Each structure stands twice: as C-alpha cells, then as structure tokens.
Coordinates of C-alpha atoms and ligand atoms in Angstrom, one line a residue:
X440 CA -22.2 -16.3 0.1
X441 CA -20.2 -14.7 3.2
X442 CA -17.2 -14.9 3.3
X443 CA -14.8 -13.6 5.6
X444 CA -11.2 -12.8 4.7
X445 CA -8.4 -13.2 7.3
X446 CA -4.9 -11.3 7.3
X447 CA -2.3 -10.1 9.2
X448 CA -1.9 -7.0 7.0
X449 CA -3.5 -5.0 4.3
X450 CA -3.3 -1.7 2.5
X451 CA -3.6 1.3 3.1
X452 CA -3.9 0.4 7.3
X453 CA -0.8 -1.6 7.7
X454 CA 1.4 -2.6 5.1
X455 CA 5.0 -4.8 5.3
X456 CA 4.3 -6.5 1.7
X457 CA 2.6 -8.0 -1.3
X458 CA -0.2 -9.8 1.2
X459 CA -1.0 -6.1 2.1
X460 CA -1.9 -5.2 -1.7
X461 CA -3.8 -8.6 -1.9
X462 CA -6.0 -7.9 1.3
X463 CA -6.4 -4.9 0.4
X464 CA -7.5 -5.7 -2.7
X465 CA -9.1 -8.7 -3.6
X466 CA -11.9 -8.7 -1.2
X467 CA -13.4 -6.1 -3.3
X468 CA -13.2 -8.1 -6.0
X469 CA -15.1 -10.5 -4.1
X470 CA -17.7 -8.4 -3.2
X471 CA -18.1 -7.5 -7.0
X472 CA -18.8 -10.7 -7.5
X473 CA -21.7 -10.5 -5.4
X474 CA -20.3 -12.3 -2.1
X475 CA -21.0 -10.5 1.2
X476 CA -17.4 -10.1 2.1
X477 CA -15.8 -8.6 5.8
X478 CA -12.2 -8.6 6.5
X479 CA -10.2 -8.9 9.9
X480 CA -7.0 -7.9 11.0
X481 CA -5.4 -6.6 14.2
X482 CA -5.6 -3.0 15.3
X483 CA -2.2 -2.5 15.5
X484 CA -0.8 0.6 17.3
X485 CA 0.3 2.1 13.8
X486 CA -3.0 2.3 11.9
X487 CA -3.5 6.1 11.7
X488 CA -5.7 8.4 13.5
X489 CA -7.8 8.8 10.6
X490 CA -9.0 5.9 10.6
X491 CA -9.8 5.2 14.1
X492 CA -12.0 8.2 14.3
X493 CA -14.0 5.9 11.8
X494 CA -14.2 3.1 13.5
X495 CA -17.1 2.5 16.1
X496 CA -17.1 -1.2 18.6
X497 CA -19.0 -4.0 18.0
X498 CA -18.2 -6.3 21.0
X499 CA -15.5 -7.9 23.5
X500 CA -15.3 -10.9 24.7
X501 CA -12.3 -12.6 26.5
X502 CA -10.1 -15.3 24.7
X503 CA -8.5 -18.1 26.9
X504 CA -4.7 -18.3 26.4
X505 CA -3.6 -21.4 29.3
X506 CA -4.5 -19.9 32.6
X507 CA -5.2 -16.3 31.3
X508 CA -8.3 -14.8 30.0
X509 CA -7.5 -12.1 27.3
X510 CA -9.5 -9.2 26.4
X511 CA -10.9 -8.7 22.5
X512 CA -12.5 -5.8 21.8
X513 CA -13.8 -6.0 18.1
X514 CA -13.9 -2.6 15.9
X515 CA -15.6 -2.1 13.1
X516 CA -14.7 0.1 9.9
X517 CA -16.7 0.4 7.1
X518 CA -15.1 1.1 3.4
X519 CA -17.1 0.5 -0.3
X520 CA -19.6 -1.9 1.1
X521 CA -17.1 -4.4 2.9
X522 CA -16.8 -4.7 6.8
X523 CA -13.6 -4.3 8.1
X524 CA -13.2 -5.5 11.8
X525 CA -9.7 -5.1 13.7
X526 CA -9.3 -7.0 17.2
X527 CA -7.7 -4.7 19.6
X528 CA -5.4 -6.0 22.6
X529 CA -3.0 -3.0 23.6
X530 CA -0.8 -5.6 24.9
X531 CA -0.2 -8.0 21.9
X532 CA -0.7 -5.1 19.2
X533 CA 0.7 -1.8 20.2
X534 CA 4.2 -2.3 19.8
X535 CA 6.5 -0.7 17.1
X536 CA 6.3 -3.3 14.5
X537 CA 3.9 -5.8 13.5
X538 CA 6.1 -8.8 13.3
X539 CA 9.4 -9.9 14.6
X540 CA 9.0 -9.9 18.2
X541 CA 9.6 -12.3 20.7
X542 CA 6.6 -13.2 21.8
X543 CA 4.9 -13.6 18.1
X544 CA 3.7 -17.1 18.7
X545 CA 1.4 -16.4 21.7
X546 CA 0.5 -12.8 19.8
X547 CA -1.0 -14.7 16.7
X548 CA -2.8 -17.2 18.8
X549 CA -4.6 -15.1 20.1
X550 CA -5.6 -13.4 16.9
X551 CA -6.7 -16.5 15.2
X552 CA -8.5 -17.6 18.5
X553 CA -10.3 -14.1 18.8
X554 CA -11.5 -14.4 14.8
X555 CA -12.8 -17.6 15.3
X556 CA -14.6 -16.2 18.9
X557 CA -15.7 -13.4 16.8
X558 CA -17.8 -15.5 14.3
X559 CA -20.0 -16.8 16.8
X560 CA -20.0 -13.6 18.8
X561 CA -21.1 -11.1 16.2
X562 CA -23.0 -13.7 14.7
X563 CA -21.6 -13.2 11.2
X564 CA -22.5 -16.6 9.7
X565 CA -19.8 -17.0 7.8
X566 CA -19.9 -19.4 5.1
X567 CA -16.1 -19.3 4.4
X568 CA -13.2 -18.3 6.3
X569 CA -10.4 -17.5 3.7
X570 CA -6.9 -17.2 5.8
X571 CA -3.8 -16.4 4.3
X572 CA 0.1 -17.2 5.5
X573 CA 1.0 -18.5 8.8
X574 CA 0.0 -15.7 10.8
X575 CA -3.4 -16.9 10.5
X576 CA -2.5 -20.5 9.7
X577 CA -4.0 -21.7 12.6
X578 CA -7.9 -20.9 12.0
X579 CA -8.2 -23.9 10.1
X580 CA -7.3 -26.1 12.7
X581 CA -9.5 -23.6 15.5
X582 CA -13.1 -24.2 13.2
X583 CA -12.5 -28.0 12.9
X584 CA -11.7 -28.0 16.6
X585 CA -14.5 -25.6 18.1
X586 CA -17.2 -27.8 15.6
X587 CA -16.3 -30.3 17.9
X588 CA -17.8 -28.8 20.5
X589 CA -19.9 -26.4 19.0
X590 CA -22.4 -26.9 16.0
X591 CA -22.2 -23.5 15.1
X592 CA -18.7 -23.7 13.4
X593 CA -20.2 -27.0 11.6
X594 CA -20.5 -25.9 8.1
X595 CA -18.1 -23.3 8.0
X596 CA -15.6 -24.6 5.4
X597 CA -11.9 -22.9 5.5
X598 CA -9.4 -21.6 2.8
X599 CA -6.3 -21.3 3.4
X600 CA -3.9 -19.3 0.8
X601 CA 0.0 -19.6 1.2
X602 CA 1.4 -16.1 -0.4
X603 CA 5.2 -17.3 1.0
X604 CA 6.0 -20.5 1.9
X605 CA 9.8 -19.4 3.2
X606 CA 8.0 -17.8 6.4
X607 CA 6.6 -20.3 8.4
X608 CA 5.9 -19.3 11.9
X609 CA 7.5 -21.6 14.0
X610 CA 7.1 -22.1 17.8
X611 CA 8.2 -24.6 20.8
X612 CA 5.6 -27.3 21.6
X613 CA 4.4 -25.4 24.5
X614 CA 2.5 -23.0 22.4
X615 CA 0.0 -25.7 22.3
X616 CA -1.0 -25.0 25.8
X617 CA -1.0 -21.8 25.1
X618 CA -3.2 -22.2 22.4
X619 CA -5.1 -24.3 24.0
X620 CA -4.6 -27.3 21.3
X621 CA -4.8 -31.1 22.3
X622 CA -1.4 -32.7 21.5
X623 CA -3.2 -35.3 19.4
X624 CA -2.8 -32.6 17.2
X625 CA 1.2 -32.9 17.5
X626 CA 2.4 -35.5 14.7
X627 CA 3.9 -35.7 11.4
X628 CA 0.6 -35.5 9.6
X629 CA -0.3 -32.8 11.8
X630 CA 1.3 -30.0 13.6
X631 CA 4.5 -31.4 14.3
X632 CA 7.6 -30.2 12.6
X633 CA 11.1 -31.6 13.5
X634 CA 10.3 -31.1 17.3
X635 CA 8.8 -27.6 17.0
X636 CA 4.8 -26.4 15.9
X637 CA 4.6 -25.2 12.9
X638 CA 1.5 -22.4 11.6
X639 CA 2.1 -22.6 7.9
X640 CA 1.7 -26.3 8.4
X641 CA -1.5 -25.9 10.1
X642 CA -3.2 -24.2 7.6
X643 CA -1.9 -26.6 4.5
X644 CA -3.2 -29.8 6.9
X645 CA -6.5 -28.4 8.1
X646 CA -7.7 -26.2 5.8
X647 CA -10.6 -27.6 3.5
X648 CA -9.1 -26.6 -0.1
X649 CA -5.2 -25.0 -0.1
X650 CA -4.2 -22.3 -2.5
X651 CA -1.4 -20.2 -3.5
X652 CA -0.7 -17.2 -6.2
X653 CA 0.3 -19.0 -9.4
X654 CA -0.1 -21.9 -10.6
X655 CA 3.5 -22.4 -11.2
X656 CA 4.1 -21.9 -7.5
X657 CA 1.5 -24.3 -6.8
X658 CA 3.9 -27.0 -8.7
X659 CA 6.9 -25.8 -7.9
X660 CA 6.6 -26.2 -3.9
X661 CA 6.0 -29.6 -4.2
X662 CA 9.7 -30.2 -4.7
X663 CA 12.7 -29.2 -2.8
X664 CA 14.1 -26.2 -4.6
X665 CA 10.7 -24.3 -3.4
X666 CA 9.0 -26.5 -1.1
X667 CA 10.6 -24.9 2.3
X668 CA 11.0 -28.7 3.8
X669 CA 7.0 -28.6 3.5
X670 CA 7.5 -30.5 0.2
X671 CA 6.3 -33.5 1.5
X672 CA 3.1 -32.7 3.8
X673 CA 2.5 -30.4 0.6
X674 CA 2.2 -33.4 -1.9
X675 CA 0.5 -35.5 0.6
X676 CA -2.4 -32.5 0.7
X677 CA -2.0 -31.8 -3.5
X678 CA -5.5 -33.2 -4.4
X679 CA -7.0 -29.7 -2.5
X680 CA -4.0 -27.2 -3.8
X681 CA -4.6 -25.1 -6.7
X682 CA -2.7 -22.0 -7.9
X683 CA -4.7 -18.7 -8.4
X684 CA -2.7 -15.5 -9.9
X685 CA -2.6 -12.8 -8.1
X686 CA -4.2 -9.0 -10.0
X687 CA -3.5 -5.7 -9.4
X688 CA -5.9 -2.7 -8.2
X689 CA -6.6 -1.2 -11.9
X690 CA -8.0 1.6 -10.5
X691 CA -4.9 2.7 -8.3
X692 CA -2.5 1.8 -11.4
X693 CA -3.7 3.6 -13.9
X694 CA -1.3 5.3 -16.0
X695 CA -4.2 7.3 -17.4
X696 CA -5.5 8.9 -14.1
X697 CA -2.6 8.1 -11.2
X698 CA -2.6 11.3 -9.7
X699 CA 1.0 10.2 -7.8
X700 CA 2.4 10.5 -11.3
X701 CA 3.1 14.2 -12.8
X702 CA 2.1 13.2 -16.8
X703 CA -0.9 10.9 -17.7
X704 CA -0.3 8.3 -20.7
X705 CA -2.4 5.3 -22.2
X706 CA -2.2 3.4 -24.9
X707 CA -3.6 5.2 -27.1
X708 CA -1.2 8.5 -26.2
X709 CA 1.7 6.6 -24.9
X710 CA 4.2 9.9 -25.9
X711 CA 3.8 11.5 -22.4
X712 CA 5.6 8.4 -20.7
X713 CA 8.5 10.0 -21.7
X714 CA 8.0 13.2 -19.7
X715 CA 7.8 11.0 -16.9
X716 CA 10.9 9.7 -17.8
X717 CA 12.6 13.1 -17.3
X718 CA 11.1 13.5 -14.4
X719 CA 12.5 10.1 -13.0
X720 CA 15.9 11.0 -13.7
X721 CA 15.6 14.7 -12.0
X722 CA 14.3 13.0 -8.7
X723 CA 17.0 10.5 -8.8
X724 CA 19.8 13.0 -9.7
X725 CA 20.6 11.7 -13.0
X726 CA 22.0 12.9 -16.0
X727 CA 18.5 13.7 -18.1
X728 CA 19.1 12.0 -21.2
X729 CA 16.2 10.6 -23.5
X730 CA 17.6 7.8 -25.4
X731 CA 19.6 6.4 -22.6
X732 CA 17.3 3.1 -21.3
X733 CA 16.8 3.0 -17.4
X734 CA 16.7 -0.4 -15.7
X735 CA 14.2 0.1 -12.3
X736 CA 13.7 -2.5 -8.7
X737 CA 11.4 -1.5 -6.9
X738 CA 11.7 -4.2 -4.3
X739 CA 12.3 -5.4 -0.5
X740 CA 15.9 -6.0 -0.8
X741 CA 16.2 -9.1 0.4
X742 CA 18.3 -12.7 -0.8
X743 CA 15.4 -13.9 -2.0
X744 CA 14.6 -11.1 -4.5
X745 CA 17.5 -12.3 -6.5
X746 CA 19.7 -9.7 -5.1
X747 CA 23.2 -11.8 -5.4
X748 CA 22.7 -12.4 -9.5
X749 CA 22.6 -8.5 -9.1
X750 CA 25.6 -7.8 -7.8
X751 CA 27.5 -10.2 -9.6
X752 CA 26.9 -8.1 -13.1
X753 CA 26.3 -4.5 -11.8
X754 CA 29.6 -3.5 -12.2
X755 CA 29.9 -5.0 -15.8
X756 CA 26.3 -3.8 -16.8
X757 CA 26.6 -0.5 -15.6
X758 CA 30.5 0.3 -17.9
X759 CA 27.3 0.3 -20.5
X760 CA 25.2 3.3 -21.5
X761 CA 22.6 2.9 -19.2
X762 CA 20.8 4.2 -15.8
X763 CA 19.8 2.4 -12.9
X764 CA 17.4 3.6 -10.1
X765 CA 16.9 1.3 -7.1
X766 CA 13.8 1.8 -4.6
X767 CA 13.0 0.1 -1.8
X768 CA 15.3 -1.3 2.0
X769 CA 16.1 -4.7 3.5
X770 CA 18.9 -6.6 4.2
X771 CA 22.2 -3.5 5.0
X772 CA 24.1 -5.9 2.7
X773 CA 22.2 -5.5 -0.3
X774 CA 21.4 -1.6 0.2
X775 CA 25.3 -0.8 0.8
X776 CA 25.7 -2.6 -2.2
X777 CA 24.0 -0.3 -4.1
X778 CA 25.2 3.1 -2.3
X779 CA 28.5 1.5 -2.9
X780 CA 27.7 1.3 -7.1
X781 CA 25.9 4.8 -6.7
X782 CA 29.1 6.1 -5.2
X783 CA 31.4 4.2 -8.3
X784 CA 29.0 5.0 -11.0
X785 CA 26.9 8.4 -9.9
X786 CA 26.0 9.5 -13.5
X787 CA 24.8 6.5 -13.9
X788 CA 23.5 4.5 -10.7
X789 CA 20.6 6.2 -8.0
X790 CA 19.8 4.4 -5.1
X791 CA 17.1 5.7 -3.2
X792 CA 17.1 3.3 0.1
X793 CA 13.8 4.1 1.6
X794 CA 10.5 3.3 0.5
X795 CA 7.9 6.0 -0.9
X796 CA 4.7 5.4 -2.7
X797 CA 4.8 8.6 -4.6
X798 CA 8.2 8.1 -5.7
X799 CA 7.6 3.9 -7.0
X800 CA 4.8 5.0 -9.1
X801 CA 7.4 7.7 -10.7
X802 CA 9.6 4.6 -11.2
X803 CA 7.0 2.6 -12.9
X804 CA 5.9 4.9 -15.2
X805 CA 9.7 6.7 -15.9
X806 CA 11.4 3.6 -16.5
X807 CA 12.3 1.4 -19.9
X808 CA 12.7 -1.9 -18.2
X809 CA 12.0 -3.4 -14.4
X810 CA 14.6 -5.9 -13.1
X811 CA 13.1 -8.9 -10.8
X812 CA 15.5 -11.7 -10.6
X813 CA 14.1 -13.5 -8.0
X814 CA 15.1 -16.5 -6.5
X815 CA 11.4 -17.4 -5.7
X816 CA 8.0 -15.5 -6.6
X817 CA 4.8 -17.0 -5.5
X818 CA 3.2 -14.2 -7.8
X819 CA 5.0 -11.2 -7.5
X820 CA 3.2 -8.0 -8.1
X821 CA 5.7 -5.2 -8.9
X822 CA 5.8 -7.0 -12.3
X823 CA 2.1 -6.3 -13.0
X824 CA 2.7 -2.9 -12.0
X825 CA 5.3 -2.3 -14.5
X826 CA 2.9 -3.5 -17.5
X827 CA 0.6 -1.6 -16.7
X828 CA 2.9 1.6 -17.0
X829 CA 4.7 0.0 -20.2
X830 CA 7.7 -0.9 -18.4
X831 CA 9.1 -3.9 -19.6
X832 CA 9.9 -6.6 -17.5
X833 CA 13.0 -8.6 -17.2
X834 CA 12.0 -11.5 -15.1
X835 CA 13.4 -15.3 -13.7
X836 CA 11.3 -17.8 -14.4
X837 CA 9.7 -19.0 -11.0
X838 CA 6.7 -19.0 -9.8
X839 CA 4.2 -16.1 -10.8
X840 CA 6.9 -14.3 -12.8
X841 CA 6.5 -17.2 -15.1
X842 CA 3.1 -17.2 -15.5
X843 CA 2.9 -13.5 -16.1
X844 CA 5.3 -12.6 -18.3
X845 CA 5.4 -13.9 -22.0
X846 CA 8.9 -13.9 -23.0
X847 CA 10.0 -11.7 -25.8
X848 CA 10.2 -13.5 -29.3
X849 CA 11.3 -11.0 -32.1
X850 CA 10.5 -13.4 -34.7
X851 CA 6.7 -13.7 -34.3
X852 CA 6.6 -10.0 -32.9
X853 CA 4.6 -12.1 -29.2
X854 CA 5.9 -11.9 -26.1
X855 CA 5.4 -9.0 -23.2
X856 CA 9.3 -9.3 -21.5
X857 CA 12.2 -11.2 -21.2
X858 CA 13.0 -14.5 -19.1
X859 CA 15.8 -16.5 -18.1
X860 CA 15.2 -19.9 -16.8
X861 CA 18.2 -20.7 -14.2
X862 CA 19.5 -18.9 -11.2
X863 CA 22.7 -18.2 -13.0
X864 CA 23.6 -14.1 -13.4
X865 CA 25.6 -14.6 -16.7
X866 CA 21.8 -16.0 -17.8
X867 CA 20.8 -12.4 -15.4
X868 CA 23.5 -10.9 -17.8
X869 CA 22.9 -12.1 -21.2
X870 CA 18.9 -11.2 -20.9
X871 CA 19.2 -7.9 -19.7
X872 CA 22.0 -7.0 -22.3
X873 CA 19.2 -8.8 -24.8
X874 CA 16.6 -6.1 -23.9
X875 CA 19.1 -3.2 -24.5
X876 CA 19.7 -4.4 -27.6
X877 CA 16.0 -4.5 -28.5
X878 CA 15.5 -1.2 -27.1
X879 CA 17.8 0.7 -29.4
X880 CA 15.2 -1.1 -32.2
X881 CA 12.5 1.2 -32.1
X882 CA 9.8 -0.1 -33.9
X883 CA 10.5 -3.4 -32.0
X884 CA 10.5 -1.6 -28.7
X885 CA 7.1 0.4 -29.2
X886 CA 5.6 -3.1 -30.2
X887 CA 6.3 -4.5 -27.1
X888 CA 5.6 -1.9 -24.9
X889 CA 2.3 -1.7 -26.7
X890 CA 2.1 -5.5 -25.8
X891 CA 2.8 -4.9 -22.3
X892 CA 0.3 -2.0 -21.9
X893 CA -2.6 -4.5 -23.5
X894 CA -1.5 -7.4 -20.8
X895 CA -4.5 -7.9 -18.0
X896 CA -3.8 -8.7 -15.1
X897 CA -6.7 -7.0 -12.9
X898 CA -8.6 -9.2 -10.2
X899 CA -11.7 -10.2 -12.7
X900 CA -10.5 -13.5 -13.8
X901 CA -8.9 -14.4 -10.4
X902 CA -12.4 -13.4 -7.9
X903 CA -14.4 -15.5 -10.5
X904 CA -12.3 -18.6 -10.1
X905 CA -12.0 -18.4 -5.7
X906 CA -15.7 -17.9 -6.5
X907 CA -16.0 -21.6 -8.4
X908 CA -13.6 -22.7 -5.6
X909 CA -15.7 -21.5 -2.6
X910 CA -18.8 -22.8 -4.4
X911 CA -17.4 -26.1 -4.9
X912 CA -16.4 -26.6 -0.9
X913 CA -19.6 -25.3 0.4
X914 CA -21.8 -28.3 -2.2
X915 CA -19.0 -30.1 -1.6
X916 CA -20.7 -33.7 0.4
X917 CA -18.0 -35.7 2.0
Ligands
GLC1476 C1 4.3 -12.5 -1.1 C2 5.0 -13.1 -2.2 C3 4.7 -12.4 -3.5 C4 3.2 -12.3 -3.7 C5 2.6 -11.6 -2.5 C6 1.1 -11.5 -2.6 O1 4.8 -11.2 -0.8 O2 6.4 -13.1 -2.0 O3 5.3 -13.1 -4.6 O4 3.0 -11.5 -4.9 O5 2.9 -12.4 -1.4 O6 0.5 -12.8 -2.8

C-alpha cells in the first residue's frame, strides 16, 4: 500500500510539538509494516543546512491561489527507506516561525493545494493520503474535489487524524476564493462555522475515516467539555472516528543506550537511575540529596497543560521535603510563576524556562515522579517518556493520560501511576501527596517503578491497527 503522510511539522526538521514526534515517528512504523510510505511538509526557512545539502528537486509546478499562480518547487530527502518531500515557496515559508502569522490561512492553502498537485505530478499513486490537524485539514476536501474533475484522484481514499482539536484554523469566507473552493461547500454540514471557514472542520467532514490519539479522546470530544464547539459535526461523523494511541520512538528513549543521558539503566540494573538523579539536581542547582523525591514537567506551559491546578498547591506542596524542576516555555504567566516559586523556595524549586533536549532526557531519567495535570490530552507523550525512564507518572484523567496510565492500587500491588479524575487541585493535591507517601515505602516504590519500566507503549500495536484501518477504506465498496 502507499501511503503518503501529510504534516505541518515533524522531528528532527521542524518541531513546535507532540505532532512533530508523531510525524516523525510513526511513518516508520508504517513502513515496518511493509507500506511504501513518503512524508510531506513545508521547507520552511528554519530546517538546517544539513539537511538541505541532502536534498535534491523532483519538480515545480504552479498552484492557483484566485488570480495568482504560485510557484512549488518539490524537494526530496531521503531517510531509512521513506521519502521525505518538502514544498518550497520562499514567500509563504521563510519567515521566523512556522505558525502564527497573519496571513496563515492563504499560507496552508497553498500547501494542501501543492500536496494534492504533487500526487499527480510526481506520479506517486498514492493509495492513502493520511493528514493530520487543521493545517492540512483541507486535503480531504481538495481529493474529493479534484476527482471531480480528474479520475486520477478517484481511488485515493483520505485519513484525516485530529492530534488537538482546541486549534482549529479559522479563516473569513473569502479564503474560499482563495482556495479556489465552490461555496456549495459553505454550510453547516460542510465548511461553514458561525460565519467563518473552518480547516479542522474540513478534515472531520471530508475525510473518508476520522481518527484521533486515544480512544478516550475519541469519546470525550463528542461532548462539550472537549469537543471545541465541533461536538456536534463530530457526533454527526462518529460512525468513521476511532481513537488510536499514540507510541513513542523506543529506540530514541532508551534508558539503556540514550547517549543524551550520562548513566545507562534498565530493568534489569535499574541502580544507575540514581546517578542520574544526582546529576539532575547539579544541573538544576539543587541541594544533592538522595532520598529527597523530585516531582518533574517537562511541558509547553500553557492553560491547557493544567497549569492553574499547579499553582494553586505549589506553595503548600513545596513547605514539604521535596524538589521540583520545571522545563519547558509558554504562556509569561505560567513561566513567572514558577521563577517566582524558584525565587521563594530555591533549595527546593528549579525552573529552567527554555527548552533543551539534552537537558529533558536528564529530567526523565533523574526524576521520582512527572506531573501532567492537564486540562485536556488527546494522547500526551511526555508521559510515555517518563515510563520508559521509571518515572512515575502523576496524571488527570483525560484523554490519552487515561488510557496510558494504570492507576496505582497498593492493595493488589497493579497499577503503573497515580490519577485523579476531576479538574480540581485539592484532587491535584491529595494525589501527589499520595505518591510521596508511597515513595518513602520502598519495596512499594521499586514495584512500581519496575511496573512502569515493563509498560509498552512503542508504535507496534498502533501501525498494525492504521494498517487494518487503511485496509478496510481501500476494500471498502460504497
Ligand atoms: C498534540 C496533543 C498531544 C498529543 C500530540 C501528538 O500535541 O496535545 O496530547 O500527544 O498532539 O498526537
């Protein structure tokens, strides 16, 4: 089968978040599973040098936005096996971000008009387009619409995954112009939304089978707490949406042989985690103390992370004997937050507001327990990360957090973290405190770390089911 994997980011070229990890990822799963499997992204002006020199041109064609014809050029990069093409337009692409400008709209129609182009230009007969998030939410709509015109799109069936439904990509209704859309297509079964177009909504209307990271955020958006105000198109397109978890690159997080981290541990040695743990706390410029547990984020720090149940109870956690290090930027109220605790509590409380990839794998493998409160997790993948390096996690229940952490039960000796079920910090409170106490329990504590270290969360069982999902659409008669 070919299938060819659309997103507006993925690692190592450009990276702003988790769909970065999953691009840069899960393809190769893919191809393991004996798919023929090319990505495409934008070049934008910040993939590095290095990789450039790599890449040689495949074609260029024009794209029509309205009255003006665009230029695509198509580059191709080559990594284990797997295509990687990036469509390069200096004008839409070499600015100093890759979101969050004003003219978004326009710049990611014509990327998901140049993919589509680029199927029929480089011939790649593509079998599945697989788009994720609204950056490439209208591709969808684009195959259904060139078919009509065009037999070559006519068995190309579409994917479409939503990896966060809280960023929509919303644009004025003369974008359809731009884009070159009829306005049939504007209605409330369609692209219309309140008096605006809306991308995320194109992909869960026009997309042959809908998708997202968990299954328990594949429930939970169908109802108004999650559901964005797409609750209702989202129910009416239910009989096509199914929730696939999210894994992890188990080859890049690898306690065992992560050369980012100084000592190597496994489950079978798990002594040397400790060493990291020293290490943790002479990076972040805390008192080096053994027994002392440290609570970890490694995490955007945005509202959504479940950043306001955190400062409710920082103050009160942190009169405790315990250390806190803090990784990651965001919103300036959440990260002067935590300088302001840092500055209260400095023996006890290191905030390190950049982000590092050397420094977050010290974090995973230093630290007792990792703190992710969100609000809302479609699957979440720090938490993975922190199993794998015997970090235990302490986790809300929503979305993918639920599905992948089993919550601690000291009776039956089961459970791989702890859980709280509302968006409540005294719940935040009580749960964290819970895990202290069952940290100054040894045996306990070693059990469950051992627990956590055993959990598997690489991309095997996930590929195999987008596999039976793909397979389904393409013998799929309708
Ligand atoms: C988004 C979601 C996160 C998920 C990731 C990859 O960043 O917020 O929960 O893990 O996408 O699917």
């Amino acid at each position: 089968m070919k299938v060819l994997f659309v997103a507006s980011e993925m690692a190592p070229f450009a990276k702003t978040g988790g769909l970065a990890d999953v691009a840069g990822s899960l393809p190769f799963a893919l191809q393991r599973e004996g798919h023929q499997v090319s990505v495409v992204l934008p070049l934008y002006s910040k993939i590095g040098e290095n990789y450039r020199q790599e890449m040689k041109k495949v074609g260029e064609f024009y794209v029509d936005l309205d009255w003006r014809s665009q230029y695509a050029g198509i580059f191709l990069y080559q990594k284990d096996g797997i295509d990687i093409y990036f469509v390069d337009n200096e004008f839409y692409f070499h600015r100093h971000a890759l979101y969050g400008m004003y003219d978004d709209g326009e710049r990611f129609v014509f990327f998901n008009k140049a993919v589509v182009h680029m199927i029929k230009q480089l011939d790649l007969e593509t079998d599945i387009v697989h788009s994720n998030d609204w950056h490439t939410g209208l591709i969808p709509l684009y195959v259904k619409d060139f078919a009509k015109g065009d037999q070559y799109y006519k068995d190309i069936k579409t994917v479409f995954t939503i990896h966060n439904l809280k960023y929509q990509g919303i644009f004025p209704q003369s974008i359809l112009t731009l884009a070159g859309l009829s306005f049939e297509y504007f209605h409330e079964e369609g692209l219309k939304y309140y008096e605006s177009v809306n991308f995320m909504k194109a992909g869960i209307v026009y997309s042959d089978a809908l998708t997202t990271v968990s299954s328990s955020y594949a429930q939970e958006i169908k109802y108004e707490f999650y559901g964005e105000s797409l609750q209702g198109i989202i129910r009416r397109h239910e009989y096509k949406l199914m929730g696939i978890i999210n894994g992890i690159d188990y080859d890049l997080y690898n306690p065992e042989k992560d050369q980012r981290i100084p000592y190597h541990y496994s489950l079978k040695n798990p002594g040397d985690k400790m060493k990291n743990k020293t290490a943790l706390q002479e990076t972040f410029g805390l008192p080096l103390n053994k027994d002392v547990p440290i609570i970890s984020m490694v995490s955007r720090l945005v509202d959504m992370k479940g950043l306001d149940l955190v400062r409710y109870i920082l103050d009160e956690l942190l009169q405790g004997d315990i250390q806190v290090v803090v990784l990651g930027t965001g919103d300036k109220e959440y990260e002067d937050m935590f300088r302001h605790f840092q500055w209260k509590y400095p023996d006890k409380m290191s905030a390190h507001i950049y982000f590092n990839e050397e420094e977050a794998h010290l974090v995973y493998a230093g630290s007792d327990i990792f703190l992710m409160p969100s609000m809302a997790e479609p699957c979440g993948i720090s938490q993975l990360i922190a199993l794998r390096y015997g970090t235990v996690p302490v986790v809300r229940e929503a979305g993918g957090l639920k599905d992948t952490v089993i919550p601690f039960n000291e009776f039956t000796g089961e459970g791989t973290g702890f859980t709280f079920a509302n968006y409540n910090a005294h719940e935040l409170l009580y749960t964290i405190k819970r895990a202290i106490d069952i940290y100054s329990e040894e045996d306990q504590w070693n059990g469950l770390v051992e627990r956590t270290m055993k959990a598997k969360h690489d991309w095997d069982k996930s590929s195999k089911e987008y596999t039976k999902l793909y397979n389904t659409l393409l013998h799929q008669r309708w």
